[in-house]
PDB file of N, CA and C in Angstrom:
ATOM      1  N   UNK A   4       0.848  -1.183   0.000  1.00 44.00           N
ATOM      2  CA  UNK A   4       0.000   0.000   0.000  1.00 44.00           C
ATOM      3  C   UNK A   4       0.892   1.243   0.000  1.00 44.00           C
ATOM      4  N   UNK A   5       0.642   2.149  -0.905  1.00 52.00           N
ATOM      5  CA  UNK A   5       1.493   3.321  -1.053  1.00 52.00           C
ATOM      6  C   UNK A   5       1.468   4.207   0.190  1.00 52.00           C
ATOM      7  N   UNK A   6       0.329   4.309   0.897  1.00 77.00           N
ATOM      8  CA  UNK A   6       0.275   5.169   2.080  1.00 77.00           C
ATOM      9  C   UNK A   6       1.304   4.755   3.119  1.00 77.00           C
ATOM     10  N   UNK A   7       1.426   3.479   3.380  1.00 84.00           N
ATOM     11  CA  UNK A   7       2.421   2.992   4.333  1.00 84.00           C
ATOM     12  C   UNK A   7       3.818   3.327   3.838  1.00 84.00           C
ATOM     13  N   UNK A   8       4.078   3.090   2.580  1.00 94.00           N
ATOM     14  CA  UNK A   8       5.389   3.371   2.018  1.00 94.00           C
ATOM     15  C   UNK A   8       5.651   4.869   1.971  1.00 94.00           C
ATOM     16  N   UNK A   9       4.601   5.656   1.809  1.00 94.00           N
ATOM     17  CA  UNK A   9       4.729   7.113   1.803  1.00 94.00           C
ATOM     18  C   UNK A   9       5.289   7.597   3.141  1.00 94.00           C
ATOM     19  N   UNK A  10       4.733   7.113   4.227  1.00 94.00           N
ATOM     20  CA  UNK A  10       5.229   7.514   5.547  1.00 94.00           C
ATOM     21  C   UNK A  10       6.646   7.001   5.784  1.00 94.00           C
ATOM     22  N   UNK A  11       6.924   5.781   5.361  1.00 95.00           N
ATOM     23  CA  UNK A  11       8.287   5.255   5.481  1.00 95.00           C
ATOM     24  C   UNK A  11       9.271   6.164   4.748  1.00 95.00           C
ATOM     25  N   UNK A  12       8.895   6.569   3.540  1.00 96.00           N
ATOM     26  CA  UNK A  12       9.763   7.435   2.739  1.00 96.00           C
ATOM     27  C   UNK A  12       9.917   8.810   3.376  1.00 96.00           C
ATOM     28  N   UNK A  13       8.834   9.357   3.851  1.00 96.00           N
ATOM     29  CA  UNK A  13       8.870  10.674   4.488  1.00 96.00           C
ATOM     30  C   UNK A  13       9.822  10.674   5.677  1.00 96.00           C
ATOM     31  N   UNK A  14       9.689   9.675   6.541  1.00 96.00           N
ATOM     32  CA  UNK A  14      10.549   9.600   7.727  1.00 96.00           C
ATOM     33  C   UNK A  14      12.003   9.294   7.367  1.00 96.00           C
ATOM     34  N   UNK A  15      12.214   8.556   6.290  1.00 96.00           N
ATOM     35  CA  UNK A  15      13.584   8.246   5.875  1.00 96.00           C
ATOM     36  C   UNK A  15      14.269   9.487   5.301  1.00 96.00           C
ATOM     37  N   UNK A  16      13.550  10.239   4.476  1.00 97.00           N
ATOM     38  CA  UNK A  16      14.126  11.436   3.867  1.00 97.00           C
ATOM     39  C   UNK A  16      14.262  12.599   4.853  1.00 97.00           C
ATOM     40  N   UNK A  17      13.363  12.638   5.810  1.00 98.00           N
ATOM     41  CA  UNK A  17      13.325  13.748   6.757  1.00 98.00           C
ATOM     42  C   UNK A  17      13.271  13.206   8.183  1.00 98.00           C
ATOM     43  N   UNK A  18      14.408  12.764   8.708  1.00 97.00           N
ATOM     44  CA  UNK A  18      14.418  12.146  10.040  1.00 97.00           C
ATOM     45  C   UNK A  18      14.001  13.097  11.164  1.00 97.00           C
ATOM     46  N   UNK A  19      14.004  14.394  10.899  1.00 98.00           N
ATOM     47  CA  UNK A  19      13.576  15.341  11.921  1.00 98.00           C
ATOM     48  C   UNK A  19      12.059  15.337  12.110  1.00 98.00           C
ATOM     49  N   UNK A  20      11.336  14.764  11.162  1.00 97.00           N
ATOM     50  CA  UNK A  20       9.873  14.685  11.277  1.00 97.00           C
ATOM     51  C   UNK A  20       9.524  13.567  12.259  1.00 97.00           C
ATOM     52  N   UNK A  21       8.700  13.922  13.245  1.00 96.00           N
ATOM     53  CA  UNK A  21       8.277  12.901  14.211  1.00 96.00           C
ATOM     54  C   UNK A  21       6.767  12.697  14.214  1.00 96.00           C
ATOM     55  N   UNK A  22       6.031  13.610  13.534  1.00 95.00           N
ATOM     56  CA  UNK A  22       4.569  13.506  13.544  1.00 95.00           C
ATOM     57  C   UNK A  22       4.015  14.102  12.258  1.00 95.00           C
ATOM     58  N   UNK A  23       2.923  13.498  11.786  1.00 94.00           N
ATOM     59  CA  UNK A  23       2.228  14.050  10.632  1.00 94.00           C
ATOM     60  C   UNK A  23       0.761  14.227  10.973  1.00 94.00           C
ATOM     61  N   UNK A  24       0.149  15.161  10.272  1.00 94.00           N
ATOM     62  CA  UNK A  24      -1.290  15.381  10.374  1.00 94.00           C
ATOM     63  C   UNK A  24      -1.754  15.782   8.987  1.00 94.00           C
ATOM     64  N   UNK A  25      -2.418  14.854   8.311  1.00 89.00           N
ATOM     65  CA  UNK A  25      -2.778  15.109   6.918  1.00 89.00           C
ATOM     66  C   UNK A  25      -1.517  15.238   6.102  1.00 89.00           C
ATOM     67  N   UNK A  26      -1.389  16.339   5.366  1.00 90.00           N
ATOM     68  CA  UNK A  26      -0.190  16.581   4.558  1.00 90.00           C
ATOM     69  C   UNK A  26       0.874  17.366   5.312  1.00 90.00           C
ATOM     70  N   UNK A  27       0.597  17.754   6.540  1.00 95.00           N
ATOM     71  CA  UNK A  27       1.547  18.531   7.331  1.00 95.00           C
ATOM     72  C   UNK A  27       2.454  17.612   8.129  1.00 95.00           C
ATOM     73  N   UNK A  28       3.710  18.039   8.279  1.00 96.00           N
ATOM     74  CA  UNK A  28       4.698  17.268   9.034  1.00 96.00           C
ATOM     75  C   UNK A  28       5.337  18.192  10.068  1.00 96.00           C
ATOM     76  N   UNK A  29       5.693  17.603  11.219  1.00 98.00           N
ATOM     77  CA  UNK A  29       6.188  18.411  12.327  1.00 98.00           C
ATOM     78  C   UNK A  29       7.419  17.781  12.955  1.00 98.00           C
ATOM     79  N   UNK A  30       8.295  18.643  13.482  1.00 97.00           N
ATOM     80  CA  UNK A  30       9.478  18.162  14.184  1.00 97.00           C
ATOM     81  C   UNK A  30       9.169  18.005  15.675  1.00 97.00           C
ATOM     82  N   UNK A  31      10.194  17.703  16.458  1.00 97.00           N
ATOM     83  CA  UNK A  31      10.013  17.418  17.877  1.00 97.00           C
ATOM     84  C   UNK A  31       9.482  18.629  18.664  1.00 97.00           C
ATOM     85  N   UNK A  32       9.756  19.837  18.149  1.00 98.00           N
ATOM     86  CA  UNK A  32       9.307  21.056  18.820  1.00 98.00           C
ATOM     87  C   UNK A  32       7.940  21.526  18.339  1.00 98.00           C
ATOM     88  N   UNK A  33       7.324  20.749  17.463  1.00 97.00           N
ATOM     89  CA  UNK A  33       6.010  21.119  16.941  1.00 97.00           C
ATOM     90  C   UNK A  33       6.058  22.065  15.762  1.00 97.00           C
ATOM     91  N   UNK A  34       7.256  22.360  15.276  1.00 98.00           N
ATOM     92  CA  UNK A  34       7.405  23.237  14.118  1.00 98.00           C
ATOM     93  C   UNK A  34       7.076  22.471  12.837  1.00 98.00           C
ATOM     94  N   UNK A  35       6.370  23.144  11.946  1.00 98.00           N
ATOM     95  CA  UNK A  35       6.038  22.503  10.679  1.00 98.00           C
ATOM     96  C   UNK A  35       7.297  22.368   9.834  1.00 98.00           C
ATOM     97  N   UNK A  36       7.464  21.195   9.209  1.00 98.00           N
ATOM     98  CA  UNK A  36       8.620  20.910   8.369  1.00 98.00           C
ATOM     99  C   UNK A  36       8.156  20.880   6.915  1.00 98.00           C
ATOM    100  N   UNK A  37       8.803  21.687   6.089  1.00 97.00           N
ATOM    101  CA  UNK A  37       8.528  21.671   4.655  1.00 97.00           C
ATOM    102  C   UNK A  37       9.277  20.494   4.051  1.00 97.00           C
ATOM    103  N   UNK A  38       8.674  19.824   3.080  1.00 97.00           N
ATOM    104  CA  UNK A  38       9.328  18.683   2.442  1.00 97.00           C
ATOM    105  C   UNK A  38       8.993  18.643   0.966  1.00 97.00           C
ATOM    106  N   UNK A  39       9.839  17.944   0.219  1.00 97.00           N
ATOM    107  CA  UNK A  39       9.687  17.799  -1.228  1.00 97.00           C
ATOM    108  C   UNK A  39       8.748  16.612  -1.487  1.00 97.00           C
ATOM    109  N   UNK A  40       7.522  16.912  -1.822  1.00 95.00           N
ATOM    110  CA  UNK A  40       6.502  15.874  -2.015  1.00 95.00           C
ATOM    111  C   UNK A  40       6.892  14.891  -3.107  1.00 95.00           C
ATOM    112  N   UNK A  41       7.434  15.375  -4.215  1.00 95.00           N
ATOM    113  CA  UNK A  41       7.785  14.470  -5.315  1.00 95.00           C
ATOM    114  C   UNK A  41       8.902  13.521  -4.910  1.00 95.00           C
ATOM    115  N   UNK A  42       9.868  14.008  -4.143  1.00 96.00           N
ATOM    116  CA  UNK A  42      10.943  13.138  -3.659  1.00 96.00           C
ATOM    117  C   UNK A  42      10.388  12.053  -2.751  1.00 96.00           C
ATOM    118  N   UNK A  43       9.428  12.406  -1.914  1.00 96.00           N
ATOM    119  CA  UNK A  43       8.812  11.430  -1.014  1.00 96.00           C
ATOM    120  C   UNK A  43       8.033  10.391  -1.824  1.00 96.00           C
ATOM    121  N   UNK A  44       7.272  10.839  -2.801  1.00 93.00           N
ATOM    122  CA  UNK A  44       6.499   9.914  -3.648  1.00 93.00           C
ATOM    123  C   UNK A  44       7.436   8.975  -4.398  1.00 93.00           C
ATOM    124  N   UNK A  45       8.525   9.502  -4.960  1.00 93.00           N
ATOM    125  CA  UNK A  45       9.481   8.664  -5.697  1.00 93.00           C
ATOM    126  C   UNK A  45      10.092   7.607  -4.790  1.00 93.00           C
ATOM    127  N   UNK A  46      10.505   7.996  -3.596  1.00 94.00           N
ATOM    128  CA  UNK A  46      11.096   7.029  -2.678  1.00 94.00           C
ATOM    129  C   UNK A  46      10.047   6.011  -2.227  1.00 94.00           C
ATOM    130  N   UNK A  47       8.813   6.454  -2.009  1.00 93.00           N
ATOM    131  CA  UNK A  47       7.743   5.529  -1.624  1.00 93.00           C
ATOM    132  C   UNK A  47       7.525   4.474  -2.704  1.00 93.00           C
ATOM    133  N   UNK A  48       7.560   4.876  -3.953  1.00 90.00           N
ATOM    134  CA  UNK A  48       7.407   3.923  -5.052  1.00 90.00           C
ATOM    135  C   UNK A  48       8.577   2.947  -5.091  1.00 90.00           C
ATOM    136  N   UNK A  49       9.771   3.440  -4.808  1.00 89.00           N
ATOM    137  CA  UNK A  49      10.949   2.581  -4.773  1.00 89.00           C
ATOM    138  C   UNK A  49      10.837   1.565  -3.645  1.00 89.00           C
ATOM    139  N   UNK A  50      10.425   2.023  -2.477  1.00 91.00           N
ATOM    140  CA  UNK A  50      10.259   1.123  -1.328  1.00 91.00           C
ATOM    141  C   UNK A  50       9.200   0.067  -1.633  1.00 91.00           C
ATOM    142  N   UNK A  51       8.096   0.491  -2.244  1.00 89.00           N
ATOM    143  CA  UNK A  51       7.036  -0.452  -2.599  1.00 89.00           C
ATOM    144  C   UNK A  51       7.524  -1.482  -3.612  1.00 89.00           C
ATOM    145  N   UNK A  52       8.251  -1.033  -4.629  1.00 88.00           N
ATOM    146  CA  UNK A  52       8.783  -1.957  -5.648  1.00 88.00           C
ATOM    147  C   UNK A  52       9.762  -2.943  -5.022  1.00 88.00           C
ATOM    148  N   UNK A  53      10.619  -2.451  -4.118  1.00 89.00           N
ATOM    149  CA  UNK A  53      11.561  -3.338  -3.436  1.00 89.00           C
ATOM    150  C   UNK A  53      10.823  -4.403  -2.630  1.00 89.00           C
ATOM    151  N   UNK A  54       9.763  -4.010  -1.941  1.00 91.00           N
ATOM    152  CA  UNK A  54       9.003  -4.968  -1.138  1.00 91.00           C
ATOM    153  C   UNK A  54       8.274  -5.978  -2.026  1.00 91.00           C
ATOM    154  N   UNK A  55       7.701  -5.496  -3.121  1.00 90.00           N
ATOM    155  CA  UNK A  55       7.019  -6.404  -4.052  1.00 90.00           C
ATOM    156  C   UNK A  55       7.993  -7.407  -4.660  1.00 90.00           C
ATOM    157  N   UNK A  56       9.182  -6.914  -5.018  1.00 92.00           N
ATOM    158  CA  UNK A  56      10.199  -7.806  -5.581  1.00 92.00           C
ATOM    159  C   UNK A  56      10.639  -8.833  -4.539  1.00 92.00           C
ATOM    160  N   UNK A  57      10.860  -8.381  -3.319  1.00 93.00           N
ATOM    161  CA  UNK A  57      11.243  -9.282  -2.223  1.00 93.00           C
ATOM    162  C   UNK A  57      10.191 -10.385  -2.038  1.00 93.00           C
ATOM    163  N   UNK A  58       8.930 -10.001  -2.016  1.00 94.00           N
ATOM    164  CA  UNK A  58       7.843 -10.978  -1.854  1.00 94.00           C
ATOM    165  C   UNK A  58       7.802 -11.966  -3.019  1.00 94.00           C
ATOM    166  N   UNK A  59       8.044 -11.467  -4.229  1.00 94.00           N
ATOM    167  CA  UNK A  59       8.039 -12.349  -5.404  1.00 94.00           C
ATOM    168  C   UNK A  59       9.201 -13.331  -5.365  1.00 94.00           C
ATOM    169  N   UNK A  60      10.362 -12.871  -4.917  1.00 95.00           N
ATOM    170  CA  UNK A  60      11.492 -13.798  -4.790  1.00 95.00           C
ATOM    171  C   UNK A  60      11.143 -14.937  -3.838  1.00 95.00           C
ATOM    172  N   UNK A  61      10.562 -14.603  -2.694  1.00 96.00           N
ATOM    173  CA  UNK A  61      10.212 -15.623  -1.703  1.00 96.00           C
ATOM    174  C   UNK A  61       9.188 -16.607  -2.266  1.00 96.00           C
ATOM    175  N   UNK A  62       8.171 -16.072  -2.911  1.00 96.00           N
ATOM    176  CA  UNK A  62       7.077 -16.916  -3.385  1.00 96.00           C
ATOM    177  C   UNK A  62       7.399 -17.690  -4.666  1.00 96.00           C
ATOM    178  N   UNK A  63       8.195 -17.097  -5.545  1.00 95.00           N
ATOM    179  CA  UNK A  63       8.367 -17.684  -6.870  1.00 95.00           C
ATOM    180  C   UNK A  63       9.767 -18.242  -7.154  1.00 95.00           C
ATOM    181  N   UNK A  64      10.816 -17.492  -6.810  1.00 96.00           N
ATOM    182  CA  UNK A  64      12.151 -17.958  -7.191  1.00 96.00           C
ATOM    183  C   UNK A  64      12.814 -18.843  -6.142  1.00 96.00           C
ATOM    184  N   UNK A  65      12.567 -18.582  -4.870  1.00 96.00           N
ATOM    185  CA  UNK A  65      13.192 -19.409  -3.833  1.00 96.00           C
ATOM    186  C   UNK A  65      12.847 -20.891  -3.977  1.00 96.00           C
ATOM    187  N   UNK A  66      11.565 -21.228  -4.226  1.00 96.00           N
ATOM    188  CA  UNK A  66      11.264 -22.656  -4.406  1.00 96.00           C
ATOM    189  C   UNK A  66      12.040 -23.291  -5.563  1.00 96.00           C
ATOM    190  N   UNK A  67      12.242 -22.546  -6.651  1.00 96.00           N
ATOM    191  CA  UNK A  67      13.004 -23.083  -7.786  1.00 96.00           C
ATOM    192  C   UNK A  67      14.471 -23.275  -7.420  1.00 96.00           C
ATOM    193  N   UNK A  68      15.007 -22.368  -6.612  1.00 97.00           N
ATOM    194  CA  UNK A  68      16.395 -22.505  -6.175  1.00 97.00           C
ATOM    195  C   UNK A  68      16.572 -23.777  -5.348  1.00 97.00           C
ATOM    196  N   UNK A  69      15.651 -23.991  -4.405  1.00 97.00           N
ATOM    197  CA  UNK A  69      15.777 -25.171  -3.552  1.00 97.00           C
ATOM    198  C   UNK A  69      15.543 -26.467  -4.333  1.00 97.00           C
ATOM    199  N   UNK A  70      14.667 -26.421  -5.348  1.00 97.00           N
ATOM    200  CA  UNK A  70      14.509 -27.590  -6.221  1.00 97.00           C
ATOM    201  C   UNK A  70      15.802 -27.882  -6.964  1.00 97.00           C
ATOM    202  N   UNK A  71      16.444 -26.823  -7.441  1.00 96.00           N
ATOM    203  CA  UNK A  71      17.714 -27.010  -8.149  1.00 96.00           C
ATOM    204  C   UNK A  71      18.771 -27.583  -7.206  1.00 96.00           C
ATOM    205  N   UNK A  72      18.770 -27.148  -5.973  1.00 96.00           N
ATOM    206  CA  UNK A  72      19.726 -27.672  -4.994  1.00 96.00           C
ATOM    207  C   UNK A  72      19.505 -29.158  -4.723  1.00 96.00           C
ATOM    208  N   UNK A  73      18.248 -29.588  -4.801  1.00 96.00           N
ATOM    209  CA  UNK A  73      17.926 -31.007  -4.577  1.00 96.00           C
ATOM    210  C   UNK A  73      18.031 -31.839  -5.854  1.00 96.00           C
ATOM    211  N   UNK A  74      18.349 -31.198  -6.975  1.00 96.00           N
ATOM    212  CA  UNK A  74      18.453 -31.924  -8.238  1.00 96.00           C
ATOM    213  C   UNK A  74      17.117 -32.131  -8.921  1.00 96.00           C
ATOM    214  N   UNK A  75      16.077 -31.438  -8.468  1.00 97.00           N
ATOM    215  CA  UNK A  75      14.733 -31.569  -9.054  1.00 97.00           C
ATOM    216  C   UNK A  75      14.442 -30.490 -10.093  1.00 97.00           C
ATOM    217  N   UNK A  76      15.373 -29.607 -10.293  1.00 95.00           N
ATOM    218  CA  UNK A  76      15.233 -28.520 -11.266  1.00 95.00           C
ATOM    219  C   UNK A  76      16.619 -28.058 -11.657  1.00 95.00           C
ATOM    220  N   UNK A  77      16.667 -27.003 -12.453  1.00 96.00           N
ATOM    221  CA  UNK A  77      17.978 -26.511 -12.900  1.00 96.00           C
ATOM    222  C   UNK A  77      18.209 -25.094 -12.395  1.00 96.00           C
ATOM    223  N   UNK A  78      19.478 -24.733 -12.318  1.00 97.00           N
ATOM    224  CA  UNK A  78      19.830 -23.361 -11.939  1.00 97.00           C
ATOM    225  C   UNK A  78      19.391 -22.388 -13.039  1.00 97.00           C
ATOM    226  N   UNK A  79      19.336 -22.863 -14.276  1.00 97.00           N
ATOM    227  CA  UNK A  79      18.859 -22.007 -15.363  1.00 97.00           C
ATOM    228  C   UNK A  79      17.401 -21.602 -15.160  1.00 97.00           C
ATOM    229  N   UNK A  80      16.570 -22.533 -14.693  1.00 96.00           N
ATOM    230  CA  UNK A  80      15.163 -22.217 -14.412  1.00 96.00           C
ATOM    231  C   UNK A  80      15.069 -21.154 -13.317  1.00 96.00           C
ATOM    232  N   UNK A  81      15.874 -21.338 -12.288  1.00 96.00           N
ATOM    233  CA  UNK A  81      15.873 -20.381 -11.178  1.00 96.00           C
ATOM    234  C   UNK A  81      16.335 -19.003 -11.654  1.00 96.00           C
ATOM    235  N   UNK A  82      17.442 -18.953 -12.420  1.00 96.00           N
ATOM    236  CA  UNK A  82      17.969 -17.681 -12.904  1.00 96.00           C
ATOM    237  C   UNK A  82      16.987 -16.980 -13.839  1.00 96.00           C
ATOM    238  N   UNK A  83      16.264 -17.741 -14.634  1.00 96.00           N
ATOM    239  CA  UNK A  83      15.248 -17.163 -15.516  1.00 96.00           C
ATOM    240  C   UNK A  83      14.130 -16.534 -14.701  1.00 96.00           C
ATOM    241  N   UNK A  84      13.725 -17.194 -13.617  1.00 95.00           N
ATOM    242  CA  UNK A  84      12.667 -16.660 -12.756  1.00 95.00           C
ATOM    243  C   UNK A  84      13.135 -15.388 -12.059  1.00 95.00           C
ATOM    244  N   UNK A  85      14.386 -15.362 -11.607  1.00 94.00           N
ATOM    245  CA  UNK A  85      14.934 -14.163 -10.969  1.00 94.00           C
ATOM    246  C   UNK A  85      14.913 -12.992 -11.954  1.00 94.00           C
ATOM    247  N   UNK A  86      15.330 -13.225 -13.181  1.00 93.00           N
ATOM    248  CA  UNK A  86      15.317 -12.171 -14.200  1.00 93.00           C
ATOM    249  C   UNK A  86      13.894 -11.708 -14.492  1.00 93.00           C
ATOM    250  N   UNK A  87      12.964 -12.652 -14.522  1.00 92.00           N
ATOM    251  CA  UNK A  87      11.551 -12.317 -14.763  1.00 92.00           C
ATOM    252  C   UNK A  87      10.997 -11.436 -13.647  1.00 92.00           C
ATOM    253  N   UNK A  88      11.357 -11.739 -12.420  1.00 91.00           N
ATOM    254  CA  UNK A  88      10.887 -10.952 -11.274  1.00 91.00           C
ATOM    255  C   UNK A  88      11.527  -9.570 -11.274  1.00 91.00           C
ATOM    256  N   UNK A  89      12.788  -9.499 -11.595  1.00 87.00           N
ATOM    257  CA  UNK A  89      13.518  -8.241 -11.545  1.00 87.00           C
ATOM    258  C   UNK A  89      13.032  -7.258 -12.611  1.00 87.00           C
ATOM    259  N   UNK A  90      12.657  -7.746 -13.778  1.00 84.00           N
ATOM    260  CA  UNK A  90      12.330  -6.890 -14.925  1.00 84.00           C
ATOM    261  C   UNK A  90      11.260  -5.825 -14.655  1.00 84.00           C
ATOM    262  N   UNK A  91      10.112  -6.143 -14.064  1.00 76.00           N
ATOM    263  CA  UNK A  91       9.084  -5.111 -13.899  1.00 76.00           C
ATOM    264  C   UNK A  91       9.476  -3.991 -12.940  1.00 76.00           C
ATOM    265  N   UNK A  92      10.463  -4.230 -12.099  1.00 62.00           N
ATOM    266  CA  UNK A  92      10.834  -3.248 -11.088  1.00 62.00           C
ATOM    267  C   UNK A  92      12.089  -2.470 -11.468  1.00 62.00           C
ATOM    268  N   UNK A  93      12.638  -2.726 -12.630  1.00 57.00           N
ATOM    269  CA  UNK A  93      13.897  -2.122 -13.045  1.00 57.00           C
ATOM    270  C   UNK A  93      13.808  -0.593 -13.128  1.00 57.00           C
ATOM    271  N   UNK A  94      12.652  -0.041 -13.538  1.00 56.00           N
ATOM    272  CA  UNK A  94      12.509   1.410 -13.665  1.00 56.00           C
ATOM    273  C   UNK A  94      12.820   2.123 -12.356  1.00 56.00           C
ATOM    274  N   UNK A  95      12.402   1.539 -11.240  1.00 51.00           N
ATOM    275  CA  UNK A  95      12.577   2.192  -9.946  1.00 51.00           C
ATOM    276  C   UNK A  95      13.994   2.073  -9.421  1.00 51.00           C
ATOM    277  N   UNK A  96      14.810   1.193  -9.994  1.00 52.00           N
ATOM    278  CA  UNK A  96      16.189   1.059  -9.530  1.00 52.00           C
ATOM    279  C   UNK A  96      17.015   2.297  -9.875  1.00 52.00           C
ATOM    280  N   UNK A  97      16.556   3.100 -10.826  1.00 51.00           N
ATOM    281  CA  UNK A  97      17.317   4.276 -11.216  1.00 51.00           C
ATOM    282  C   UNK A  97      17.015   5.476 -10.338  1.00 51.00           C
ATOM    283  N   UNK A  98      15.992   5.395  -9.516  1.00 48.00           N
ATOM    284  CA  UNK A  98      15.656   6.494  -8.620  1.00 48.00           C
ATOM    285  C   UNK A  98      16.631   6.477  -7.454  1.00 48.00           C
ATOM    286  N   UNK A  99      17.210   7.607  -7.191  1.00 46.00           N
ATOM    287  CA  UNK A  99      18.184   7.690  -6.102  1.00 46.00           C
ATOM    288  C   UNK A  99      17.484   7.458  -4.777  1.00 46.00           C
ATOM    289  N   UNK A 100      18.052   6.555  -3.984  1.00 43.00           N
ATOM    290  CA  UNK A 100      17.448   6.231  -2.700  1.00 43.00           C
ATOM    291  C   UNK A 100      18.015   7.098  -1.604  1.00 43.00           C
TER     292      UNK A 100
END
């Protein structure tokens, strides 16, 4: 969910922010903190893509790796699945984290 990732990104980019209310963010002294909304959105999308890729590796490629380790599949099958999972998220890898 982007909202969860949005807050993760906001706090990562602006560690001085300790509280939010709607679109407003505040520091420890209650002062409003200005932030770059587009930078937060970009990082949130990156965090979301990383999490989606991580989940796909666990669900789809890890079983193929363990099959290959047991001799029930090939490393080529596993590597193909890893490349397949990585491809849709490649655009977000260029965003500076």
